[in-house]
mmCIF file of C-alpha atoms in Angstrom:
data_model
loop_
_atom_site.group_PDB
_atom_site.id
_atom_site.type_symbol
_atom_site.label_atom_id
_atom_site.label_comp_id
_atom_site.label_asym_id
_atom_site.label_seq_id
_atom_site.Cartn_x
_atom_site.Cartn_y
_atom_site.Cartn_z
ATOM 1 C CA GLN C 1 -55.728 -28.502 -80.218
ATOM 2 C CA SER C 2 -56.189 -29.018 -76.944
ATOM 3 C CA ALA C 3 -53.404 -29.050 -73.886
ATOM 4 C CA LEU C 4 -50.126 -31.819 -74.029
ATOM 5 C CA THR C 5 -50.430 -34.139 -71.735
ATOM 6 C CA GLN C 6 -47.454 -34.287 -68.742
ATOM 7 C CA PRO C 7 -47.201 -36.270 -65.169
ATOM 8 C CA ALA C 8 -48.156 -33.383 -62.919
ATOM 9 C CA SER C 9 -45.871 -34.394 -60.819
ATOM 10 C CA VAL C 10 -42.137 -36.680 -60.987
ATOM 11 C CA SER C 11 -39.450 -36.848 -57.915
ATOM 12 C CA GLY C 12 -36.525 -38.693 -57.512
ATOM 13 C CA SER C 13 -33.045 -37.922 -55.089
ATOM 14 C CA PRO C 14 -29.744 -36.139 -55.896
ATOM 15 C CA GLU C 15 -27.825 -37.818 -58.353
ATOM 16 C CA GLN C 16 -30.804 -39.991 -59.558
ATOM 17 C CA SER C 17 -32.199 -39.073 -63.110
ATOM 18 C CA ILE C 18 -35.534 -38.507 -64.465
ATOM 19 C CA THR C 19 -37.849 -38.151 -66.958
ATOM 20 C CA ILE C 20 -40.986 -36.513 -67.949
ATOM 21 C CA SER C 21 -42.976 -37.331 -70.826
ATOM 22 C CA CYS C 22 -45.672 -35.112 -72.932
ATOM 23 C CA THR C 23 -47.854 -36.766 -75.069
ATOM 24 C CA GLY C 24 -50.458 -35.734 -77.781
ATOM 25 C CA THR C 25 -47.445 -33.496 -79.701
ATOM 26 C CA ASN C 26 -48.093 -33.818 -84.016
ATOM 27 C CA SER C 27 -45.704 -35.853 -86.091
ATOM 28 C CA TYR C 28 -44.668 -32.778 -87.624
ATOM 29 C CA SER C 29 -43.693 -30.587 -84.898
ATOM 30 C CA LEU C 30 -40.665 -30.306 -82.777
ATOM 31 C CA VAL C 31 -41.436 -29.778 -78.963
ATOM 32 C CA SER C 32 -39.547 -27.314 -76.328
ATOM 33 C CA TRP C 33 -39.038 -27.727 -72.728
ATOM 34 C CA PHE C 34 -39.227 -24.590 -70.140
ATOM 35 C CA GLN C 35 -38.787 -24.723 -66.918
ATOM 36 C CA HIS C 36 -40.110 -22.236 -64.191
ATOM 37 C CA HIS C 37 -39.281 -21.014 -61.326
ATOM 38 C CA PRO C 38 -42.080 -20.165 -59.067
ATOM 39 C CA GLY C 39 -41.934 -15.730 -59.795
ATOM 40 C CA LYS C 40 -39.650 -15.882 -62.694
ATOM 41 C CA ALA C 41 -39.778 -15.435 -66.011
ATOM 42 C CA PRO C 42 -39.960 -19.703 -67.799
ATOM 43 C CA LYS C 43 -36.281 -20.340 -68.950
ATOM 44 C CA LEU C 44 -36.270 -22.379 -72.434
ATOM 45 C CA ILE C 45 -34.118 -25.211 -71.748
ATOM 46 C CA ILE C 46 -34.610 -27.070 -75.151
ATOM 47 C CA SER C 47 -36.093 -26.265 -78.336
ATOM 48 C CA GLU C 48 -36.808 -28.592 -81.994
ATOM 49 C CA GLY C 49 -36.761 -31.239 -80.097
ATOM 50 C CA SER C 50 -33.171 -31.865 -78.457
ATOM 51 C CA LYS C 51 -31.325 -28.670 -78.728
ATOM 52 C CA ARG C 52 -30.138 -27.216 -75.546
ATOM 53 C CA PRO C 53 -29.774 -23.179 -75.657
ATOM 54 C CA SER C 54 -26.038 -21.176 -74.720
ATOM 55 C CA GLY C 55 -25.610 -21.876 -71.281
ATOM 56 C CA VAL C 56 -28.594 -24.970 -70.482
ATOM 57 C CA SER C 57 -26.352 -27.844 -68.298
ATOM 58 C CA SER C 58 -26.017 -30.891 -70.278
ATOM 59 C CA ARG C 59 -27.779 -32.587 -67.788
ATOM 60 C CA PHE C 60 -31.303 -30.881 -69.506
ATOM 61 C CA SER C 61 -32.304 -33.741 -72.601
ATOM 62 C CA GLY C 62 -34.858 -34.145 -74.774
ATOM 63 C CA SER C 63 -36.025 -36.825 -77.422
ATOM 64 C CA LYS C 64 -39.467 -37.928 -78.898
ATOM 65 C CA SER C 65 -41.052 -41.013 -80.042
ATOM 66 C CA GLY C 66 -44.051 -41.235 -81.763
ATOM 67 C CA ASN C 67 -45.823 -38.646 -80.860
ATOM 68 C CA THR C 68 -44.489 -38.313 -77.393
ATOM 69 C CA ALA C 69 -41.642 -36.179 -76.680
ATOM 70 C CA SER C 70 -39.651 -36.356 -73.030
ATOM 71 C CA LEU C 71 -37.443 -35.230 -71.140
ATOM 72 C CA THR C 72 -34.165 -35.825 -69.675
ATOM 73 C CA ILE C 73 -32.757 -34.499 -66.522
ATOM 74 C CA SER C 74 -29.681 -36.266 -65.048
ATOM 75 C CA GLY C 75 -27.486 -35.614 -62.229
ATOM 76 C CA LEU C 76 -30.474 -34.297 -60.528
ATOM 77 C CA GLN C 77 -30.222 -31.363 -58.246
ATOM 78 C CA ALA C 78 -31.528 -29.537 -55.739
ATOM 79 C CA GLU C 79 -31.585 -26.346 -57.525
ATOM 80 C CA ASP C 80 -34.224 -28.579 -60.482
ATOM 81 C CA GLU C 81 -36.599 -28.362 -58.229
ATOM 82 C CA ALA C 82 -39.134 -26.418 -60.120
ATOM 83 C CA ASP C 83 -41.871 -26.390 -62.794
ATOM 84 C CA TYR C 84 -41.340 -27.809 -66.705
ATOM 85 C CA TYR C 85 -43.843 -27.429 -69.527
ATOM 86 C CA CYS C 86 -43.628 -29.059 -73.135
ATOM 87 C CA PHE C 87 -44.234 -26.784 -75.248
ATOM 88 C CA SER C 88 -45.514 -26.995 -79.512
ATOM 89 C CA TYR C 89 -46.844 -26.376 -82.243
ATOM 90 C CA GLY C 90 -50.375 -26.938 -82.250
ATOM 91 C CA GLY C 91 -51.796 -26.292 -86.286
ATOM 92 C CA SER C 92 -53.355 -22.881 -87.804
ATOM 93 C CA ALA C 93 -50.758 -20.933 -86.373
ATOM 94 C CA THR C 94 -51.404 -21.866 -83.238
ATOM 95 C CA TRP C 95 -49.425 -23.093 -80.286
ATOM 96 C CA VAL C 96 -49.893 -25.466 -77.151
ATOM 97 C CA PHE C 97 -48.373 -25.337 -73.914
ATOM 98 C CA GLY C 98 -47.999 -28.574 -71.840
ATOM 99 C CA LYS C 99 -49.906 -29.108 -68.197
ATOM 100 C CA GLY C 100 -46.947 -28.798 -66.665
ATOM 101 C CA THR C 101 -44.903 -31.282 -64.587
ATOM 102 C CA LYS C 102 -44.070 -30.182 -61.119
ATOM 103 C CA VAL C 103 -40.366 -31.840 -60.138
ATOM 104 C CA THR C 104 -39.386 -32.274 -56.537
ATOM 105 C CA VAL C 105 -35.848 -33.415 -55.828
ATOM 106 C CA LEU C 106 -36.203 -35.694 -52.212
ATOM 107 C CA GLN I 1 -28.557 -8.143 -73.781
ATOM 108 C CA VAL I 2 -32.064 -9.110 -74.612
ATOM 109 C CA GLN I 3 -34.729 -7.819 -72.479
ATOM 110 C CA MET I 4 -38.497 -7.392 -72.044
ATOM 111 C CA VAL I 5 -40.241 -5.892 -69.683
ATOM 112 C CA GLU I 6 -43.702 -5.674 -69.231
ATOM 113 C CA SER I 7 -46.423 -3.472 -67.644
ATOM 114 C CA GLY I 8 -49.885 -2.737 -67.467
ATOM 115 C CA GLY I 9 -51.016 -5.043 -64.888
ATOM 116 C CA GLY I 10 -53.251 -4.423 -62.375
ATOM 117 C CA VAL I 11 -56.744 -4.845 -60.767
ATOM 118 C CA VAL I 12 -59.991 -4.605 -62.929
ATOM 119 C CA GLN I 13 -63.542 -4.984 -62.874
ATOM 120 C CA PRO I 14 -64.743 -7.568 -64.695
ATOM 121 C CA GLY I 15 -66.414 -6.055 -67.852
ATOM 122 C CA ARG I 16 -63.378 -3.587 -67.942
ATOM 123 C CA SER I 17 -60.718 -3.348 -70.534
ATOM 124 C CA LEU I 18 -56.950 -3.291 -69.793
ATOM 125 C CA ARG I 19 -54.452 -2.830 -72.343
ATOM 126 C CA LEU I 20 -50.583 -4.463 -71.641
ATOM 127 C CA SER I 21 -47.330 -3.235 -73.044
ATOM 128 C CA CYS I 22 -44.170 -5.654 -73.281
ATOM 129 C CA GLU I 23 -41.082 -2.915 -74.382
ATOM 130 C CA ALA I 24 -38.174 -5.191 -75.955
ATOM 131 C CA SER I 25 -34.282 -4.365 -76.452
ATOM 132 C CA GLY I 26 -31.151 -5.812 -76.707
ATOM 133 C CA PHE I 27 -32.378 -7.255 -80.292
ATOM 134 C CA THR I 28 -33.895 -6.322 -83.748
ATOM 135 C CA PHE I 29 -38.116 -6.140 -82.454
ATOM 136 C CA SER I 30 -38.606 -5.659 -86.077
ATOM 137 C CA GLY I 31 -37.485 -9.249 -86.966
ATOM 138 C CA HIS I 32 -39.216 -11.243 -84.257
ATOM 139 C CA GLY I 33 -42.598 -12.536 -83.950
ATOM 140 C CA MET I 34 -43.953 -11.752 -80.643
ATOM 141 C CA HIS I 35 -46.086 -13.962 -78.098
ATOM 142 C CA TRP I 36 -48.390 -13.577 -75.136
ATOM 143 C CA VAL I 37 -48.396 -16.577 -72.370
ATOM 144 C CA ARG I 38 -50.111 -16.177 -69.048
ATOM 145 C CA GLN I 39 -50.299 -18.089 -66.157
ATOM 146 C CA ALA I 40 -53.220 -18.198 -63.721
ATOM 147 C CA PRO I 41 -52.633 -18.298 -60.110
ATOM 148 C CA GLY I 42 -51.873 -22.652 -59.185
ATOM 149 C CA LYS I 43 -52.373 -23.198 -62.828
ATOM 150 C CA GLY I 44 -49.600 -24.039 -65.398
ATOM 151 C CA LEU I 45 -48.794 -21.787 -68.561
ATOM 152 C CA GLU I 46 -51.623 -21.248 -71.341
ATOM 153 C CA TRP I 47 -50.154 -19.890 -75.228
ATOM 154 C CA LEU I 48 -52.870 -17.204 -75.927
ATOM 155 C CA ALA I 49 -51.732 -14.819 -78.843
ATOM 156 C CA VAL I 50 -48.994 -14.227 -81.333
ATOM 157 C CA ILE I 51 -47.944 -11.865 -83.844
ATOM 158 C CA TRP I 52 -45.768 -11.964 -86.411
ATOM 159 C CA TYR I 53 -43.229 -10.334 -87.091
ATOM 160 C CA ASP I 54 -43.917 -7.509 -89.382
ATOM 161 C CA GLY I 55 -47.382 -7.232 -88.076
ATOM 162 C CA SER I 56 -49.404 -8.602 -91.003
ATOM 163 C CA LYS I 57 -50.618 -11.217 -88.985
ATOM 164 C CA GLU I 58 -52.288 -12.555 -85.785
ATOM 165 C CA SER I 59 -53.841 -15.356 -84.457
ATOM 166 C CA TYR I 60 -54.960 -16.535 -80.595
ATOM 167 C CA ALA I 61 -56.533 -19.383 -78.908
ATOM 168 C CA ASP I 62 -59.478 -19.776 -79.015
ATOM 169 C CA PHE I 63 -60.173 -18.813 -75.159
ATOM 170 C CA VAL I 64 -59.708 -15.338 -75.655
ATOM 171 C CA LYS I 65 -60.469 -14.959 -79.687
ATOM 172 C CA GLY I 66 -62.789 -11.869 -80.161
ATOM 173 C CA ARG I 67 -62.316 -10.406 -76.458
ATOM 174 C CA PHE I 68 -58.147 -9.651 -76.929
ATOM 175 C CA THR I 69 -55.877 -8.506 -79.385
ATOM 176 C CA ILE I 70 -52.225 -8.742 -80.050
ATOM 177 C CA SER I 71 -50.382 -5.623 -81.556
ATOM 178 C CA ARG I 72 -47.575 -3.947 -82.265
ATOM 179 C CA ASP I 73 -45.088 -1.109 -82.971
ATOM 180 C CA ASN I 74 -42.146 -1.832 -84.639
ATOM 181 C CA SER I 75 -41.218 1.865 -84.550
ATOM 182 C CA LYS I 76 -41.219 1.501 -80.399
ATOM 183 C CA ASN I 77 -40.344 -1.869 -79.769
ATOM 184 C CA THR I 78 -43.260 -2.296 -77.946
ATOM 185 C CA LEU I 79 -45.688 -5.451 -78.208
ATOM 186 C CA TYR I 80 -49.418 -5.222 -77.179
ATOM 187 C CA LEU I 81 -52.324 -6.660 -75.634
ATOM 188 C CA GLN I 82 -55.813 -5.291 -75.986
ATOM 189 C CA MET I 83 -57.598 -7.381 -73.391
ATOM 190 C CA ASN I 84 -62.123 -6.030 -73.670
ATOM 191 C CA SER I 85 -64.496 -7.805 -71.602
ATOM 192 C CA LEU I 86 -62.954 -8.931 -68.944
ATOM 193 C CA ARG I 87 -63.647 -12.085 -66.348
ATOM 194 C CA VAL I 88 -62.498 -12.914 -63.038
ATOM 195 C CA GLU I 89 -60.534 -16.335 -65.308
ATOM 196 C CA ASP I 90 -58.803 -13.973 -66.840
ATOM 197 C CA THR I 91 -56.635 -12.894 -63.340
ATOM 198 C CA ALA I 92 -53.013 -14.113 -63.887
ATOM 199 C CA VAL I 93 -50.119 -12.838 -64.671
ATOM 200 C CA TYR I 94 -49.186 -12.323 -68.285
ATOM 201 C CA PHE I 95 -45.722 -12.586 -69.742
ATOM 202 C CA CYS I 96 -44.352 -11.436 -73.602
ATOM 203 C CA ALA I 97 -41.904 -13.448 -75.230
ATOM 204 C CA ARG I 98 -39.670 -13.744 -78.057
ATOM 205 C CA PHE I 99 -39.898 -16.107 -81.305
ATOM 206 C CA LEU I 100 -37.304 -18.077 -82.668
ATOM 207 C CA GLY I 101 -37.426 -19.892 -86.008
ATOM 208 C CA GLY I 102 -40.628 -20.353 -87.682
ATOM 209 C CA ASP I 103 -43.541 -22.291 -86.886
ATOM 210 C CA PRO I 104 -43.740 -25.551 -87.049
ATOM 211 C CA THR I 105 -39.970 -25.685 -84.962
ATOM 212 C CA GLY I 106 -39.177 -22.055 -83.356
ATOM 213 C CA THR I 107 -40.348 -21.618 -79.692
ATOM 214 C CA LEU I 108 -39.957 -18.825 -77.158
ATOM 215 C CA ASP I 109 -36.158 -18.172 -76.577
ATOM 216 C CA TYR I 110 -36.758 -14.879 -74.256
ATOM 217 C CA TRP I 111 -38.942 -13.725 -71.425
ATOM 218 C CA GLY I 112 -40.116 -11.221 -69.555
ATOM 219 C CA GLN I 113 -40.628 -10.975 -66.233
ATOM 220 C CA GLY I 114 -44.723 -10.856 -66.373
ATOM 221 C CA THR I 115 -47.220 -8.467 -64.891
ATOM 222 C CA LEU I 116 -49.594 -9.333 -62.862
ATOM 223 C CA VAL I 117 -53.732 -9.048 -63.693
ATOM 224 C CA THR I 118 -56.581 -9.510 -61.442
ATOM 225 C CA VAL I 119 -59.867 -9.234 -62.013
ATOM 226 C CA SER I 120 -62.615 -8.085 -59.675
ATOM 227 C CA SER I 121 -65.148 -6.654 -58.234
#
């Protein structure tokens, strides 16, 4: 399966909300979202489409409509500036990432 | 706590081989599938391969199939990635990650810090 489609960049002012889309997911798979600060290990922030792991801020939320998954960051903060990736099962025991979205806090 | 440490990266000439290791601790290694993911300079995350918890099955991204081999030694809590016929475009930071759950809903809940592989003449 080819990479999932994400916008290359999204920006917002502090305290605003932003949404990152991820299109091309299979109807039967659930999307995960990762936050990646350069030079660090990627961090799981959403699993199974909308579940937040323990310790992840409630400002992060996930949803899905049709073959498009979305990550919303509410109350945008400076530390949210990072790259964000969606991740999904691609079928036939393969997985695939989105191309990534760079979030900038203005 | 869950920890994974990759090693084995370095500078290698095109066409040569390299084996990466990922030593896991803090969890029952033999109870989890494991994945390799990479990030080339200036590029996004790229899924490479998965191995089942007991080593019974492997799967690869098309672009590494036949060149890379994933394996594990559950007695040593260690995951491996054997990379052969390396190309300049394989230059990347390579991450190992623990798989939680099952397909198609599973995810990668813990990651190592990564090891840098540079393929250059």
